[in-house]
Short mmCIF file of C-alpha atoms in Angstrom, two decimals:
data_model
loop_
_atom_site.label_atom_id
_atom_site.label_comp_id
_atom_site.label_asym_id
_atom_site.label_seq_id
_atom_site.Cartn_x
_atom_site.Cartn_y
_atom_site.Cartn_z
CA UNK A 215 0.00 0.00 0.00
CA UNK A 216 1.38 3.39 -1.00
CA UNK A 217 1.30 6.19 1.59
CA UNK A 218 1.30 9.82 0.46
CA UNK A 219 3.34 12.31 2.48
CA UNK A 220 2.91 16.10 2.37
CA UNK A 221 5.76 18.36 3.57
CA UNK A 222 5.50 21.92 4.93
CA UNK A 223 8.89 23.62 5.30
CA UNK A 224 10.08 27.05 4.21
CA UNK A 225 13.56 25.81 3.24
CA UNK A 226 13.79 24.31 -0.29
CA UNK A 227 16.87 22.30 0.70
CA UNK A 228 14.94 20.60 3.50
CA UNK A 229 12.04 19.80 1.18
CA UNK A 230 14.44 18.25 -1.32
CA UNK A 231 15.99 16.26 1.51
CA UNK A 232 12.61 14.87 2.54
CA UNK A 233 11.86 14.01 -1.08
CA UNK A 234 15.12 12.06 -1.34
CA UNK A 235 14.59 10.15 1.91
CA UNK A 236 10.95 9.36 1.20
CA UNK A 237 11.74 8.42 -2.40
CA UNK A 238 13.97 5.57 -1.23
CA UNK A 239 11.00 3.77 0.31
CA UNK A 240 8.86 1.57 -1.93
CA UNK A 241 5.66 2.28 0.00
CA UNK A 242 6.09 6.04 0.57
CA UNK A 243 5.89 8.93 -1.87
CA UNK A 244 5.90 12.73 -1.69
CA UNK A 245 2.36 13.81 -2.53
CA UNK A 246 2.93 17.55 -2.26
CA UNK A 247 4.83 20.32 -0.52
CA UNK A 248 4.35 23.87 0.70
CA UNK A 249 6.60 26.63 2.03
CA UNK A 250 3.91 28.36 4.14
CA UNK A 251 1.01 27.32 6.32
CA UNK A 252 -1.43 29.19 4.11
CA UNK A 253 -0.21 27.32 1.04
CA UNK A 254 -0.47 24.03 2.90
CA UNK A 255 -4.08 24.65 3.93
CA UNK A 256 -4.94 25.35 0.29
CA UNK A 257 -3.25 22.24 -1.10
CA UNK A 258 -3.81 19.54 1.53
CA UNK A 259 -7.49 19.27 0.66
CA UNK A 260 -6.63 18.52 -2.97
CA UNK A 261 -3.61 16.26 -2.39
CA UNK A 262 -5.30 14.19 0.36
CA UNK A 263 -2.06 12.95 2.01
CA UNK A 264 -1.88 10.13 4.55
CA UNK A 265 0.52 12.12 6.74
CA UNK A 266 1.81 15.69 6.85
CA UNK A 267 5.24 16.82 8.07
CA UNK A 268 5.19 20.32 9.56
CA UNK A 269 8.00 22.68 10.55
CA UNK A 270 7.45 25.04 13.50
CA UNK A 271 8.99 28.23 12.08
CA UNK A 272 7.16 29.32 8.95
CA UNK A 273 6.65 32.69 7.32
CA UNK A 274 3.26 34.00 8.41
CA UNK A 275 1.20 31.49 10.37
CA UNK A 276 3.41 29.31 12.58
CA UNK A 277 3.56 25.54 12.46
CA UNK A 278 1.72 25.30 15.79
CA UNK A 279 -1.17 27.37 14.45
CA UNK A 280 -1.15 25.33 11.25
CA UNK A 281 -1.48 22.11 13.26
CA UNK A 282 -4.51 23.55 15.06
CA UNK A 283 -6.14 24.50 11.76
CA UNK A 284 -5.38 21.10 10.24
CA UNK A 285 -6.85 19.34 13.27
CA UNK A 286 -10.00 21.40 12.92
CA UNK A 287 -10.37 20.78 9.18
CA UNK A 288 -8.85 17.28 8.92
CA UNK A 289 -9.10 15.68 12.39
CA UNK A 290 -7.98 12.24 11.16
CA UNK A 291 -4.85 13.48 9.35
CA UNK A 292 -1.69 12.37 11.21
CA UNK A 293 0.81 15.20 11.75
CA UNK A 294 4.54 14.82 12.42
CA UNK A 295 6.56 17.87 13.49
CA UNK A 296 10.18 18.20 12.39
CA UNK A 297 11.88 21.29 13.78
CA UNK A 298 15.17 22.86 14.75
CA UNK A 299 13.52 24.16 17.92
CA UNK A 300 14.22 22.58 21.29
CA UNK A 301 11.73 19.79 21.93
CA UNK A 302 11.69 20.70 25.63
CA UNK A 303 9.92 23.94 24.77
CA UNK A 304 7.97 23.03 21.63
CA UNK A 305 7.37 19.28 21.90
CA UNK A 306 4.43 19.42 24.28
CA UNK A 307 2.97 22.44 22.50
CA UNK A 308 2.98 20.48 19.24
CA UNK A 309 1.34 17.46 20.87
CA UNK A 310 -1.30 19.60 22.57
CA UNK A 311 -2.05 21.22 19.21
CA UNK A 312 -2.64 17.78 17.68
CA UNK A 313 0.69 16.46 16.36
CA UNK A 314 1.52 12.78 16.85
CA UNK A 315 5.30 13.08 16.87
CA UNK A 316 8.25 15.43 17.19
CA UNK A 317 11.64 15.05 15.51
CA UNK A 318 14.61 17.39 15.76
CA UNK A 319 15.98 18.41 12.35
CA UNK A 320 19.44 17.34 13.44
CA UNK A 321 18.14 13.75 13.62
CA UNK A 322 16.07 13.68 10.42
CA UNK A 323 18.40 11.45 8.39
CA UNK A 324 18.49 8.81 11.11
CA UNK A 325 14.89 8.63 12.32
CA UNK A 326 12.43 10.31 9.92
CA UNK A 327 11.34 7.11 8.14
CA UNK A 328 10.86 5.29 11.44
CA UNK A 329 8.87 8.26 12.78
CA UNK A 330 6.68 8.39 9.66
CA UNK A 331 5.89 4.67 9.86
CA UNK A 332 5.14 4.80 13.57
CA UNK A 333 2.71 7.68 13.17
CA UNK A 334 1.08 6.11 10.09
CA UNK A 335 0.43 3.00 12.18
CA UNK A 336 -1.52 5.09 14.68
CA UNK A 337 1.24 5.54 17.22
CA UNK A 338 3.29 8.45 18.51
CA UNK A 339 6.94 9.19 17.89
CA UNK A 340 8.71 10.90 20.79
CA UNK A 341 12.32 11.04 21.81
CA UNK A 342 13.25 9.37 25.09
CA UNK A 343 13.83 12.80 26.64
CA UNK A 344 10.40 14.17 25.71
CA UNK A 345 8.64 10.95 26.60
CA UNK A 346 10.31 10.94 30.02
CA UNK A 347 9.33 14.56 30.64
CA UNK A 348 5.69 13.89 29.80
CA UNK A 349 5.55 10.77 31.95
CA UNK A 350 7.08 12.58 34.92
CA UNK A 351 4.53 15.36 34.62
CA UNK A 352 1.69 12.85 34.24
CA UNK A 353 2.72 11.04 37.41
CA UNK A 354 3.24 14.31 39.29
CA UNK A 355 6.97 13.79 39.62
CA UNK A 356 8.05 16.48 37.18
CA UNK A 357 8.87 20.08 38.09
CA UNK A 358 5.82 22.00 39.28
CA UNK A 359 6.86 25.10 37.34
CA UNK A 360 8.27 25.20 33.84
CA UNK A 361 11.06 27.34 32.52
CA UNK A 362 10.32 31.01 32.01
CA UNK A 363 9.59 30.67 28.30
CA UNK A 364 7.30 27.71 28.94
CA UNK A 365 5.00 30.14 30.74
CA UNK A 366 4.31 31.96 27.47
CA UNK A 367 1.25 31.01 25.44
CA UNK A 368 1.73 29.65 21.92
CA UNK A 369 0.95 33.06 20.40
CA UNK A 370 3.16 34.92 22.89
CA UNK A 371 6.07 32.63 22.08
CA UNK A 372 5.42 33.20 18.39
CA UNK A 373 5.54 36.99 18.90
CA UNK A 374 8.68 36.63 21.01
CA UNK A 375 10.40 34.72 18.22
CA UNK A 376 9.39 37.28 15.59
CA UNK A 377 10.74 40.09 17.78
CA UNK A 378 14.00 38.18 17.97
CA UNK A 379 14.07 37.95 14.19
CA UNK A 380 14.01 41.73 13.95
CA UNK A 381 10.38 42.15 12.91
CA UNK A 382 8.63 45.42 13.75
CA UNK A 383 5.30 45.50 15.57
CA UNK A 384 3.47 46.33 12.34
CA UNK A 385 5.28 43.56 10.45
CA UNK A 386 4.35 41.06 13.15
CA UNK A 387 0.72 42.17 13.05
CA UNK A 388 0.56 41.75 9.28
CA UNK A 389 2.31 38.39 9.44
CA UNK A 390 -0.08 37.03 12.09
CA UNK A 391 -3.14 38.72 10.57
CA UNK A 392 -3.94 40.59 13.78
CA UNK A 393 -4.03 44.25 14.77
CA UNK A 394 -1.04 46.26 15.97
CA UNK A 395 -2.88 46.71 19.27
CA UNK A 396 -3.12 42.92 19.68
CA UNK A 397 0.62 42.53 19.13
CA UNK A 398 1.28 45.27 21.66
CA UNK A 399 -0.90 43.43 24.18
CA UNK A 400 1.01 40.20 23.59
CA UNK A 401 4.27 42.09 23.99
CA UNK A 402 3.13 43.57 27.32
CA UNK A 403 2.19 40.13 28.65
CA UNK A 404 5.53 38.72 27.52
CA UNK A 405 7.38 41.46 29.38
CA UNK A 406 5.32 40.76 32.48
CA UNK A 407 5.87 37.00 32.39
CA UNK A 408 9.61 37.37 31.71
CA UNK A 409 9.97 40.15 34.32
CA UNK A 410 11.34 42.56 31.71
CA UNK A 411 10.99 46.30 32.23
CA UNK A 412 11.50 47.73 28.75
CA UNK A 413 11.32 46.91 25.05
CA UNK A 414 15.09 47.15 24.63
CA UNK A 415 15.71 44.33 27.07
CA UNK A 416 12.85 42.32 25.56
CA UNK A 417 14.38 42.66 22.11
CA UNK A 418 17.82 41.68 23.39
CA UNK A 419 16.46 38.57 25.13
CA UNK A 420 14.49 37.59 22.04
CA UNK A 421 17.48 38.04 19.71
CA UNK A 422 19.73 35.95 21.96
CA UNK A 423 17.11 33.19 22.14
CA UNK A 424 16.60 33.09 18.37
CA UNK A 425 20.36 32.94 17.80
CA UNK A 426 20.60 30.05 20.25
CA UNK A 427 17.80 28.21 18.44
CA UNK A 428 19.62 28.56 15.14
#
């Protein structure tokens, strides 16, 4: 039985890499690809894939928001996240949004096919570290409070990342399809949660974090 895979990633090199890895398997094929969440939402309906691979950082709507939209429109479509972002911060967010697995981009060559097959079979694909963290929290043995950034909502973390990438408030508003006032409100809550007094320090912290992620 042939399984169709759809890939959403804003880097052409990564999409070509997925195509090469998937193309080696006799029962898997690349059904379609997109560089943005908006493009993916337009094409998934037509391509009808059996599984979709989603990156977290996309131009415009983030991967997390895309997962939520896909879950709403295609609740039975399995989603596998592949990202450069730290699974400690984004792994649970992706699962809560509706993803069934999380793979770090640094491990794609070694585990992506295994992850795809596991998710296609109805299971979950998690690293030992993420699985252990979730189990500890489920049993009440994990830390009662998360790291500072874990306290941010999905949208607040998205705004924080965009600030770190040098985007202006207006640019962020246009990218997220919200008002400038909404972005300013998110920014104020971020400052409060991170105990930051001014926009200069917020920008510095965001830039440092984005550089670390890259």
